[in-house]
CSV table of C-alpha atoms in Angstrom, one decimal:
chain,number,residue,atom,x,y,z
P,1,UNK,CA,131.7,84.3,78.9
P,2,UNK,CA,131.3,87.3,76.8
P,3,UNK,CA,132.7,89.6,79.5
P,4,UNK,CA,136.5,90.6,79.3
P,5,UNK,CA,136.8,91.2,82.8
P,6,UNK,CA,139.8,89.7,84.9
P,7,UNK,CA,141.0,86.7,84.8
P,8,UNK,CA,144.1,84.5,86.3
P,9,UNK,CA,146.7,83.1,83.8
P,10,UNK,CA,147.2,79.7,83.7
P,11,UNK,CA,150.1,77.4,82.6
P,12,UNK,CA,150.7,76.1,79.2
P,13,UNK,CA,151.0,72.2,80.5
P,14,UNK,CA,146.5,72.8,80.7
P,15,UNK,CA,146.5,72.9,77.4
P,16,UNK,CA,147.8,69.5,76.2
P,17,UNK,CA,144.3,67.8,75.9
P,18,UNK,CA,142.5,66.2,72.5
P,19,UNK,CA,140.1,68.3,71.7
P,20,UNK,CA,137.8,68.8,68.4
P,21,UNK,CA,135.6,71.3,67.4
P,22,UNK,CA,132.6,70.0,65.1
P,23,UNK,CA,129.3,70.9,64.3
P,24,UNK,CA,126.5,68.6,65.5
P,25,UNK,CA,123.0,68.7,65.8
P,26,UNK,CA,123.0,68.7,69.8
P,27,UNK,CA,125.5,69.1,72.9
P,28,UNK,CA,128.4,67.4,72.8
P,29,UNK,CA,129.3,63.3,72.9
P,30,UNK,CA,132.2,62.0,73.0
P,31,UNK,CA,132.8,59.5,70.9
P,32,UNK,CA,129.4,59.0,69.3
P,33,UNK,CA,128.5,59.7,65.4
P,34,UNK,CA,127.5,62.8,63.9
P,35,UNK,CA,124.0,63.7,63.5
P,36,UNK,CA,122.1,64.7,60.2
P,37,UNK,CA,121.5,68.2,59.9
P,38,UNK,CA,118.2,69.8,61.4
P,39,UNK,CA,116.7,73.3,60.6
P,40,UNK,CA,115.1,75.3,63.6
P,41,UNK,CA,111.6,75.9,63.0
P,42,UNK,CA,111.1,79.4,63.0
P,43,UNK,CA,112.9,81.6,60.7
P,44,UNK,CA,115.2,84.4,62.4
P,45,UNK,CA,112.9,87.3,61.6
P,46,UNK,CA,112.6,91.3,61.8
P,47,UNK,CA,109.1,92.8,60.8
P,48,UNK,CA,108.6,89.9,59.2
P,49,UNK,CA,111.3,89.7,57.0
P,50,UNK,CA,114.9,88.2,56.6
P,51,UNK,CA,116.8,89.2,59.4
P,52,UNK,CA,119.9,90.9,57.1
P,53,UNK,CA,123.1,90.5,59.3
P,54,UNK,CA,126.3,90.8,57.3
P,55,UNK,CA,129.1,89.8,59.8
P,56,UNK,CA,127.0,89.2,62.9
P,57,UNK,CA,128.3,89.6,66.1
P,58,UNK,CA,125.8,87.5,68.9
P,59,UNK,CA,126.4,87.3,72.5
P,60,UNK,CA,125.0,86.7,76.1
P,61,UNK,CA,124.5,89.0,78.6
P,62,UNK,CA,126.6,88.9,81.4
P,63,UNK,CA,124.2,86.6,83.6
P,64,UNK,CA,121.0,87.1,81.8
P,65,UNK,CA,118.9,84.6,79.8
P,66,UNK,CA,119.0,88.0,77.1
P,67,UNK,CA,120.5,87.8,74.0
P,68,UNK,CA,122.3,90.8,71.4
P,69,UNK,CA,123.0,90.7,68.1
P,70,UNK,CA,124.4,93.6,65.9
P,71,UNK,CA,125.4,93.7,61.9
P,72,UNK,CA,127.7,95.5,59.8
P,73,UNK,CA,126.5,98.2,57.9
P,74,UNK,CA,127.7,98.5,54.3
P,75,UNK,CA,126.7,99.6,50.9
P,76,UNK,CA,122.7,98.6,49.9
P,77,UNK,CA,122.2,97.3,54.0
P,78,UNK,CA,119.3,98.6,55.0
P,79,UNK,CA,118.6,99.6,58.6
P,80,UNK,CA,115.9,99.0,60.9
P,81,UNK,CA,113.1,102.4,61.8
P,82,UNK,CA,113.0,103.4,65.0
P,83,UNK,CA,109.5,102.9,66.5
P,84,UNK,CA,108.5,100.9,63.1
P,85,UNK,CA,109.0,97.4,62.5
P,86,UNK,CA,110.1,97.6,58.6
P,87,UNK,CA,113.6,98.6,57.2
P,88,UNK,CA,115.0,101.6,55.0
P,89,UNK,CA,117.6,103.8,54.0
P,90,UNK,CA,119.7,106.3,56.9
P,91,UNK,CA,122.8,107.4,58.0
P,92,UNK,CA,123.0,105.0,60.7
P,93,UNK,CA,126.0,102.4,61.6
P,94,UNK,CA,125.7,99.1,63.5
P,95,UNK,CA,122.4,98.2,64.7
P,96,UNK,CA,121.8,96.4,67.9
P,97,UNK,CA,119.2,93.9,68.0
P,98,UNK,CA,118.0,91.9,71.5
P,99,UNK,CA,115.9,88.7,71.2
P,100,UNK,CA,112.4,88.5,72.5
P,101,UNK,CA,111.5,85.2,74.2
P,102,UNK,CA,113.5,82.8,75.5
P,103,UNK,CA,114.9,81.6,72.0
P,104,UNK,CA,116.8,83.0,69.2
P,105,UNK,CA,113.7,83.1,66.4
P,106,UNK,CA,112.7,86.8,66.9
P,107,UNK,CA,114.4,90.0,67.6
P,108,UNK,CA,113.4,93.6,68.7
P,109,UNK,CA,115.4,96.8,67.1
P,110,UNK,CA,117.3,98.5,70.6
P,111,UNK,CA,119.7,101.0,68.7
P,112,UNK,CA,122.2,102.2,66.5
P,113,UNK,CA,126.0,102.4,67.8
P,114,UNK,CA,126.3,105.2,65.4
P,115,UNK,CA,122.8,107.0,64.9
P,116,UNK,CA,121.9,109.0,62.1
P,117,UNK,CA,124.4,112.1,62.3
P,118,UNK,CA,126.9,110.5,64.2
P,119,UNK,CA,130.1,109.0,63.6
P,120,UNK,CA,133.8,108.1,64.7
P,121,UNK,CA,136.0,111.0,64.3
P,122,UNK,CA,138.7,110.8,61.3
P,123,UNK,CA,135.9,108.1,59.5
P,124,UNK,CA,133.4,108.6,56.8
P,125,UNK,CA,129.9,109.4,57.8
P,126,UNK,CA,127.9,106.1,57.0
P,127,UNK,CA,125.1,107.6,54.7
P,128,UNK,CA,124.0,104.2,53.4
P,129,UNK,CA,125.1,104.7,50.0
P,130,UNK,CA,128.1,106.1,48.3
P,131,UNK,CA,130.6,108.6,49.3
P,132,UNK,CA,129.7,107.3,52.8
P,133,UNK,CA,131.6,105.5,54.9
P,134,UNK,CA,131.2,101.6,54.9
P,135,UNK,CA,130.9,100.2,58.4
P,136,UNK,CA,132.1,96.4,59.2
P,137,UNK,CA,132.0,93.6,61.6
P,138,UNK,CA,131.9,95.1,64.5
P,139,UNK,CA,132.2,93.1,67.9
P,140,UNK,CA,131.2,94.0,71.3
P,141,UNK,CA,132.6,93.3,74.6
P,142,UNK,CA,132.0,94.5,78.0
P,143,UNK,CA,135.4,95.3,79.8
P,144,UNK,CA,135.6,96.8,83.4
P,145,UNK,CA,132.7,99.7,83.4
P,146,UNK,CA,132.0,99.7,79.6
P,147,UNK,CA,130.4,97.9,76.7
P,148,UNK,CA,133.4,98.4,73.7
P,149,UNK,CA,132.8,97.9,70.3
P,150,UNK,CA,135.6,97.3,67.8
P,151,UNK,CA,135.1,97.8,64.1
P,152,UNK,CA,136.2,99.2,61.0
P,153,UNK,CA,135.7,101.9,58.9
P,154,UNK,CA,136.6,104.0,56.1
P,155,UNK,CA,139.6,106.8,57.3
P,156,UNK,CA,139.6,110.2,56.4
P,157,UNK,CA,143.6,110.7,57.1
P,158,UNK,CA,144.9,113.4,58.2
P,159,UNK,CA,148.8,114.5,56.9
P,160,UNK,CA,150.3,112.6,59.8
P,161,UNK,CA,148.4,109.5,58.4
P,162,UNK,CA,149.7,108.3,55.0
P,163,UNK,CA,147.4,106.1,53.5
P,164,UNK,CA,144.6,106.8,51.1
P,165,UNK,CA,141.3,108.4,51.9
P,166,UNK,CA,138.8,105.8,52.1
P,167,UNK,CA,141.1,103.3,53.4
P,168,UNK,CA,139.7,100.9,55.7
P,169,UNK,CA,141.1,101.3,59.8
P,170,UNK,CA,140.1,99.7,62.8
P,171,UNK,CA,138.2,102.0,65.1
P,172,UNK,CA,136.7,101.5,68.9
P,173,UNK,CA,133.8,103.1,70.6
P,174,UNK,CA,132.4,102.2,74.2
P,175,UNK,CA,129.8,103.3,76.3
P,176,UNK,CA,128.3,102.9,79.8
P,177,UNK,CA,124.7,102.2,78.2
P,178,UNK,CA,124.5,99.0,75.5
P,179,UNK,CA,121.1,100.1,74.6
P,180,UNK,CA,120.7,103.5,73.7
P,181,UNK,CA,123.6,105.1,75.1
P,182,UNK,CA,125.9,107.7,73.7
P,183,UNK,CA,128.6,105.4,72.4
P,184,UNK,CA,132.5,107.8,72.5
P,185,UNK,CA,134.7,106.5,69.4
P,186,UNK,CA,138.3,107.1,67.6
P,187,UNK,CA,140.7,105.8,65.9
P,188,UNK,CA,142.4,102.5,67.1
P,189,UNK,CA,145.2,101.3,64.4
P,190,UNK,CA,145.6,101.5,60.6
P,191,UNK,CA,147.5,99.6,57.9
P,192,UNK,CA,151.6,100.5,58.4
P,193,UNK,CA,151.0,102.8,61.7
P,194,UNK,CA,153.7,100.5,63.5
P,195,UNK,CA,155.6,99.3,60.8
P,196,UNK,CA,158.8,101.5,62.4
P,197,UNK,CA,158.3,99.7,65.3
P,198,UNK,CA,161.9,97.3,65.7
P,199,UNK,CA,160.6,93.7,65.2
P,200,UNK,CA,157.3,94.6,63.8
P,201,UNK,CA,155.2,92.4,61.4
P,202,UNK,CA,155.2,94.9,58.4
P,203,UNK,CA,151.5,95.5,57.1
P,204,UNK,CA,152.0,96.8,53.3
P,205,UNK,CA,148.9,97.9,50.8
P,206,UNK,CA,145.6,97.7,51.7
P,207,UNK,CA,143.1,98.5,54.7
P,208,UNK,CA,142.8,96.6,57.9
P,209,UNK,CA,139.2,95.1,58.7
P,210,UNK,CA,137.6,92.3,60.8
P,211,UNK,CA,138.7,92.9,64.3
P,212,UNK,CA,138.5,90.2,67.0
P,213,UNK,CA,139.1,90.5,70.9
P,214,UNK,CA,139.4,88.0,73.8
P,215,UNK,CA,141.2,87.9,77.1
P,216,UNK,CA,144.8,85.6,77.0
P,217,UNK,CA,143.8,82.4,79.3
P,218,UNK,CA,148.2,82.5,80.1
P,219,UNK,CA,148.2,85.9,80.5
P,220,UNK,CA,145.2,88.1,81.3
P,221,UNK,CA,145.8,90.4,78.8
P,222,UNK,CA,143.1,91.4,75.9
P,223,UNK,CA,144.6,90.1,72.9
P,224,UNK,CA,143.5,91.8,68.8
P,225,UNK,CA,143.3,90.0,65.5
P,226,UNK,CA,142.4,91.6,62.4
P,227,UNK,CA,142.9,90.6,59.1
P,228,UNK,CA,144.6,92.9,56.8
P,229,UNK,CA,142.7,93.2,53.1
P,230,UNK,CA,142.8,90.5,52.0
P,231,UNK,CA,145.5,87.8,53.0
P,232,UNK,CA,147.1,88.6,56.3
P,233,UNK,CA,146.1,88.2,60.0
P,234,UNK,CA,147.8,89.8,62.3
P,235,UNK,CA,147.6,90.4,66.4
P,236,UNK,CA,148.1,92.4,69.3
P,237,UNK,CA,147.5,93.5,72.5
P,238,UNK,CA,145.1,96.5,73.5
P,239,UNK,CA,145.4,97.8,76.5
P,240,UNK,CA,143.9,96.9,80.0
P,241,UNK,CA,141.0,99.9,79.0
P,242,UNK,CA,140.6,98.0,76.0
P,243,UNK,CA,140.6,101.3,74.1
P,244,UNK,CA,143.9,101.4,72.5
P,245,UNK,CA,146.2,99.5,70.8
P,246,UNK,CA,149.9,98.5,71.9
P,247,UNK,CA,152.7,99.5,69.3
P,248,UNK,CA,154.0,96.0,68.7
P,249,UNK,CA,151.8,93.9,66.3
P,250,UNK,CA,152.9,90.4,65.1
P,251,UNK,CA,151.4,87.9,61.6
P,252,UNK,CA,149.4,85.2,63.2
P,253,UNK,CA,148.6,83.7,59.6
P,254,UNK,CA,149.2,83.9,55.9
P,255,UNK,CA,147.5,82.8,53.2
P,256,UNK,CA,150.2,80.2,52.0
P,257,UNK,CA,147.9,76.8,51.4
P,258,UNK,CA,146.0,75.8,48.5
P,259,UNK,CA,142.5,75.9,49.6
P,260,UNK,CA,143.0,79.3,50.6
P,261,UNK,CA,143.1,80.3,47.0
P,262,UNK,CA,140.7,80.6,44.1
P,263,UNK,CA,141.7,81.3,40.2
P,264,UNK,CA,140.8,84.3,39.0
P,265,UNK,CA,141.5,86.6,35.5
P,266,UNK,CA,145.5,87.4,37.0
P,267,UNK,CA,146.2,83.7,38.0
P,268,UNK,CA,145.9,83.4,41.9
P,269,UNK,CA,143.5,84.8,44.5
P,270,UNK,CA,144.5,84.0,48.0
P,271,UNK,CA,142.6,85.2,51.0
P,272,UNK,CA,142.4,85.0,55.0
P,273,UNK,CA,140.1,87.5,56.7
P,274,UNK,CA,137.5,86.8,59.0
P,275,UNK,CA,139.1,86.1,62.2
P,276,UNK,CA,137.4,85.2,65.3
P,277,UNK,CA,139.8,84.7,68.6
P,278,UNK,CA,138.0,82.7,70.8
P,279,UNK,CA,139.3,81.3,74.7
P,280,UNK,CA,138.7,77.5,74.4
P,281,UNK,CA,135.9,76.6,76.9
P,282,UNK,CA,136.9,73.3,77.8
P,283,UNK,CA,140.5,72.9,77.1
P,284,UNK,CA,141.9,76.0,79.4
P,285,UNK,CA,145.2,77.5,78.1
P,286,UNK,CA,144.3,77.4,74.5
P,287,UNK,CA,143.2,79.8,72.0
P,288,UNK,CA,141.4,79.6,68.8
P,289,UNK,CA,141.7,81.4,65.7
P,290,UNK,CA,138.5,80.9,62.8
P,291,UNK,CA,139.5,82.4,59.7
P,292,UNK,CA,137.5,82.9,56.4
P,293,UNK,CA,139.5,82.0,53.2
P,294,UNK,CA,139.5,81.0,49.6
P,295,UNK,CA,137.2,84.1,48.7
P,296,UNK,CA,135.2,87.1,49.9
P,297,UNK,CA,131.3,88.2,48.9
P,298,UNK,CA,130.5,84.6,47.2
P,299,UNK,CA,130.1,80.9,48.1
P,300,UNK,CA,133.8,80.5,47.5
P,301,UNK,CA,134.0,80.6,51.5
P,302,UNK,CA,136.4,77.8,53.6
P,303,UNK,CA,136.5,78.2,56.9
P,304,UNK,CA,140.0,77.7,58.6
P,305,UNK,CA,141.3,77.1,62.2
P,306,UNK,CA,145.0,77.9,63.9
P,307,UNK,CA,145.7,77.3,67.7
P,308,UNK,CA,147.8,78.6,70.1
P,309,UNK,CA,148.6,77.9,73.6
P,310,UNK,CA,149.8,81.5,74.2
P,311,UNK,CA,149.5,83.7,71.1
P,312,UNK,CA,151.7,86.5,72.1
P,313,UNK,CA,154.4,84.0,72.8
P,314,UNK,CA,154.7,81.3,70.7
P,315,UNK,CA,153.0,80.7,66.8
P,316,UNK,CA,149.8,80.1,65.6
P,317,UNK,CA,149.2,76.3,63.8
P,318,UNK,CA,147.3,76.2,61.4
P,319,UNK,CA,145.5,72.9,60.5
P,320,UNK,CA,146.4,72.3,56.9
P,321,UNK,CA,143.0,71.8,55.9
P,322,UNK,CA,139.7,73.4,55.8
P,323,UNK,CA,137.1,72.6,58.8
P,324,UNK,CA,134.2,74.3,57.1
P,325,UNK,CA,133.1,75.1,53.7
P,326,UNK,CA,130.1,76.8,51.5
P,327,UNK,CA,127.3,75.3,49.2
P,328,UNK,CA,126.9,72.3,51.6
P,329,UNK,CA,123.9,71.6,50.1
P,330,UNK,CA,120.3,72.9,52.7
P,331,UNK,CA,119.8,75.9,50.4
P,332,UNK,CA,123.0,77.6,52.5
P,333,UNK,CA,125.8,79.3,50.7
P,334,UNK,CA,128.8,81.5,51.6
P,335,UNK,CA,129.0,80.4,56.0
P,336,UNK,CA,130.8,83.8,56.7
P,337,UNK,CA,132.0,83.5,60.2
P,338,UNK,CA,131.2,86.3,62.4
P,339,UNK,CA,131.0,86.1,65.9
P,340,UNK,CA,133.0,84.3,68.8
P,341,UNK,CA,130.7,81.2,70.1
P,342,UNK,CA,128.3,81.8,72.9
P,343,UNK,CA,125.8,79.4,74.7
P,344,UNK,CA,122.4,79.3,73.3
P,345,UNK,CA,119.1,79.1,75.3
P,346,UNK,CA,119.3,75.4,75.2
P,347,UNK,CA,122.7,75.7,76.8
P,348,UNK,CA,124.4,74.4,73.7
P,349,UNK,CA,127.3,76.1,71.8
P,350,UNK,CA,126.2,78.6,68.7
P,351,UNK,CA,128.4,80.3,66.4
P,352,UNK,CA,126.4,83.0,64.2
P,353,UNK,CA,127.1,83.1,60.6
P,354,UNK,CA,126.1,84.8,57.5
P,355,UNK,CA,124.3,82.7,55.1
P,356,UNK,CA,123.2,83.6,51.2
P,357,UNK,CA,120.4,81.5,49.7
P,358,UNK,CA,121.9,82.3,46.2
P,359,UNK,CA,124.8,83.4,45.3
P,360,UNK,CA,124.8,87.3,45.2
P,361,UNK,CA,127.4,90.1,46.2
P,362,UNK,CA,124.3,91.9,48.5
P,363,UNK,CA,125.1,92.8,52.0
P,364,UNK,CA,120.9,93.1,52.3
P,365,UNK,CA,121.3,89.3,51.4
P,366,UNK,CA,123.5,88.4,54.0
P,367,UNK,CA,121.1,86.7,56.9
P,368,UNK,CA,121.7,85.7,60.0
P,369,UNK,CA,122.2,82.3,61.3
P,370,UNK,CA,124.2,79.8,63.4
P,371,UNK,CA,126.0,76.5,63.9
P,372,UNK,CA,125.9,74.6,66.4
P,373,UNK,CA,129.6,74.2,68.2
P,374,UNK,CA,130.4,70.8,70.0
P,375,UNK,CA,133.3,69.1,71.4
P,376,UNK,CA,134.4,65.3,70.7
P,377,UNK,CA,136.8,63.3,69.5
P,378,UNK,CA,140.5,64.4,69.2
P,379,UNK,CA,142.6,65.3,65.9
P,380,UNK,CA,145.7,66.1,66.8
P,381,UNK,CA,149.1,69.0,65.0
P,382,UNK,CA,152.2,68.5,66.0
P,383,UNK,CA,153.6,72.2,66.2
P,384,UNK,CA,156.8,73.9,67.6
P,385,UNK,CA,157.7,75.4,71.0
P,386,UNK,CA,159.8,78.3,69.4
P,387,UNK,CA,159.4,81.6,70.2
P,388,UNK,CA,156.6,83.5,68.1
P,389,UNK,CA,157.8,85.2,65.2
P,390,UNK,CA,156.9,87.0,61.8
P,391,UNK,CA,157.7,84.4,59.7
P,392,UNK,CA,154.5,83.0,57.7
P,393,UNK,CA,152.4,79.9,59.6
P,394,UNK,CA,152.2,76.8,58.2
P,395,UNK,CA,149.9,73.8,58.7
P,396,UNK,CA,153.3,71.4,58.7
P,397,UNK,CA,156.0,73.4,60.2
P,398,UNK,CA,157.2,71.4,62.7
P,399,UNK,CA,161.1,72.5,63.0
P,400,UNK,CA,162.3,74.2,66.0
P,401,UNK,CA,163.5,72.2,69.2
P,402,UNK,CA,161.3,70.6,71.3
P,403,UNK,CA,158.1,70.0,70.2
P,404,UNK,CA,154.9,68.9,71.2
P,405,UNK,CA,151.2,68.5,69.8
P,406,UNK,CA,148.4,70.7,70.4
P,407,UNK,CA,144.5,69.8,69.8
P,408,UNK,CA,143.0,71.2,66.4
P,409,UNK,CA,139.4,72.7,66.9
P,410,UNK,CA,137.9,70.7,63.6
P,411,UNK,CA,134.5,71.9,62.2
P,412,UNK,CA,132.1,68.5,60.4
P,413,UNK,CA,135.3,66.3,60.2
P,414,UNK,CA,134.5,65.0,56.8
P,415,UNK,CA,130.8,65.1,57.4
P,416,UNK,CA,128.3,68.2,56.2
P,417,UNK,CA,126.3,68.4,59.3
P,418,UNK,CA,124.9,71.8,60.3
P,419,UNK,CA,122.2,73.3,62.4
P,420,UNK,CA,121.2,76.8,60.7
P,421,UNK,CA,118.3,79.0,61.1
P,422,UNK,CA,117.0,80.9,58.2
P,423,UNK,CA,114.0,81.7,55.6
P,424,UNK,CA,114.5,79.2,53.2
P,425,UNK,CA,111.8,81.4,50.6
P,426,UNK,CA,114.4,84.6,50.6
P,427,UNK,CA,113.2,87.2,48.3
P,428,UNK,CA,114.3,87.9,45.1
C-alpha cells in the first residue's frame, strides 16, 4: 500500500521465511521456471511520444483502480504544456501524470509540484536549463491528511549552511490536493548537517540525492534512505508528520564490492545511489533496500539488494552479488530503479524503471517502464544479530554473536527475464 498511514509493529521472529524477489513474466509460482521475456503491446505514451521519465516514481491510489506517475526534472527534460498534448521548455519541477484507462499504456498531464515560478525555499529555481536548479527523483506518499513529496534539489545556503552553492539537499513539500494543489516546501537535510551529532554516520563531500520513504513493519515509524553522491546510503527517521528529519542518521550501505565499481581515467569508480526502501509484502517484518551501482547516466547500471529485519536496529545485508543488470539484450539499456513496487491493473507486482534505447547521457531519453516483481523460490544470507552500527556492510559479514539467516530479495536469478514497456523506434 502506497499510504504511510498507521500501522502496528510486529516481531522480528515474522521475518525468518525464504523468500526471492525475481522478475517473471506473470504473478508469482513457487517453484516453477522462469518465463521468457514479453513486451506489452502498447508503448507508454504522452502526445504521442516517448513518455520521458528520468527516476519515475508510480503508485496506486489509496483504493482506486487510478494510477500516478511523476519524473525528475533535470537539465534538457522537457515538460508537458498545460492544456496541449506536446512537450517544451519551462520553469516547472516534477510533473504528475495519471493513467487513462484501466492499464498503464497512456497517461494524461494533471500538474506540476512546482509550477512555473515556484519553488522550495533555500533551492534553485528550476528554469529548465542552466543556472537553474536541477530537480530529482522525487517520491510521493500520502501520510495522515497530506500527499508528501520528498526530493532533491540544488541548495542556495545560507551562512549557517556550509556547503557549496549548488549542492544537491534533500527537500519535502506536501499538500492536501495531489492534483493541482498548492504543494508548501523546505528544506529537509543536507550533506554534514548532523555530523556533530554523538554516534552519527559522518557524511563528507558531495550532495545528498535519491530519497526513499516507507513505514518500519517493527516499529511504525517512517524510515529515510538517501544515497549520498555517489557511494554512500544512509537512513533515518522523519518524523510522525513526515515533514522533518530526526538528527541521528546511520550508513546503511557502502560501496565496498567489486561489481559496484567501474574503471575509469583515475583507477576506480565505485557507486551506490538509487535506493528504494520497500516493506516486504509477503514476508512481514522485513525490509528491502534496491540500490543502483557500478555507474550513473550509462548502461554501466547493476542493480543491488540489502535486507533488514529492523533497519534502525540492527544492519543492513547486502547480497554479495548483483540481482539486476543493464544491456540485457530487448533493445533496453541502463534499468535505473526508481520507484517502490506497486500492484498493477492485472493485480501483479510492477516496479517502474528508466530505460535508454541507446546509450546516451539525456534525461529527455530516459523513458518510462517496468518490471514485473514476483516471489518464489528461496536464496538464503546468513547475517548477524548485532546491534546496527556505522561500520561499512558487507555481503559476508557474518561475525557478531548469534546469528541467523534472513531471505535475500533476488531479481532474474541467473536468468534475463523482463517484462518492460517502451517505444522500441525512440527518436534520434
Amino acid at each position: 500500500m502506497r499510504s504511510c498511514g498507521p500501522t502496528h509493529g510486529l516481531r522480528f521472529a515474522a521475518a525468518l521465511v525464504a523468500v526471492v524477489l525475481s522478475l517473471a513474466a506473470g504473478p508469482a509460482r513457487t517453484g516453477a521456471a522462469f518465463s521468457p521475456p514479453r513486451v506489452l503491446a502498447n508503448p507508454l505514451a504522452y502526445g504521442g511520444r516517448l513518455f520521458s521519465c528520468p527516476d519515475p516514481d508510480v503508485f496506486k491510489l489509496p483504493g482506486q483502480e487510478r494510477w500516478v506517475a511523476s519524473c525528475t526534472s533535470d537539465y534538457g527534460q522537457l515538460n508537458p504544456r498545460p492544456g496541449r498534448s506536446d512537450y517544451g521548455r519551462s520553469g516547472a519541477a516534477f510533473p504528475i501524470y495519471e493513467t487513462v484507462g484501466s492499464s498503464l499504456k497512456h497517461w494524461v498531464f494533471r500538474s506540476f509540484i512546482f509550477p512555473p515560478g515556484r519553488h522550495p525555499p533555500g533551492a534553485l529555481p528550476p528554469l529548465g536549463a542552466a543556472p537553474g536548479g536541477r530537480y530529482w527523483a522525487d517520491e510521493i506518499h500520502r501520510i495522515g491528511r497530506n500527499w508528501v513529496a520528498y526530493f532533491a534539489a540544488q541548495m542556495v545556503p545560507t551562512a549557517a549552511d556550509p556547503v557549496p552553492r549548488g549542492t544537491f539537499a534533500l527537500y519535502v513539500a506536501w499538500t492536501r490536493n495531489l492534483f493541482g494543489g498548492s504543494w508548501q516546501s523546505r528544506l529537509l537535510h543536507y550533506s554534514g548537517q548532523f555530523n556533530a551529532v554523538p554516534g552519527n554516520a559522518m557524511e563528507f563531500s558531495g550532495g545528498v540525492i535519491d530519497p526513499s520513504v516507507a513505514r518500519n513493519p517493527q516499529t511504525g515509524a517512517l524510515d529515510i534512505v538517501w544515497a549520498k553522491q555517489a557511494n554512500l546510503i544512509f537512513e533515518g527517521q522523519l518524523t510522525p508528520d513526515g515533514l522533518s528529519l530526526e538528527p541521528h542518521v546511520s550508513l546503511a550501505v557502502t560501496a565496498n564490492l567489486p561489481w559496484e565499481c567501474n574503471p575509469n581515467p583515475t583507477g576506480q569508480h565505485c557507486v551506490v545511489e538509487g535506493p528504494v526502501l520497500y516493506a516486504d509484502p509477503v514476508h512481514r517484518g522485513l525490509m528491502d533496500l534496491f540500490f543502483n551501482a557500478s555507474g550513473t547516466w550509462d548502461d554501466t547500471y547493476k542493480t543491488g539488494i540489502a535486507v533488514s529485519a529492523d533497519p534502525q536496529h540492527l544492519k543492513w545485508s547486502v547480497y554479495p552479488s548483483p540481482i539486476d543488470q543493464s544491456a540485457l539484450g530487448y533493445g533496453l539499456q541502463g534499468p535505473g530503479i526508481g520507484a517502490q513496487p506497486f500492484v498493477s491493473p492485472d493485480g501483479s507486482l510492477l516496479m517502474a524503471v528508466h530505460l535508454m534505447t541507446h546509450a546516451t547521457h539525456a534525461s529527455q531519453e530516459r523513458y518510462l517502464g517496468f518490471v514485473n516483481v514476483s516471489y518464489a523460490s528461496a536464496l538464503r544470507l546468513a547475517v548477524s544479530q548485532d546491534d546496527a552500527s556505522d561500520a561499512p556492510p558487507s555481503g559476508s559479514s557474518t561475525q557478531g554473536a548469534g546469528q541467523m539467516t534472513l531471505p535475500v530479495p533476488s531479481i532474474n536469478s541467473g536468468t534475463p527475464t523482463r517484462v518492460v514497456s517502451y517505444l522500441a523506434s525512440a527518436p534520434r
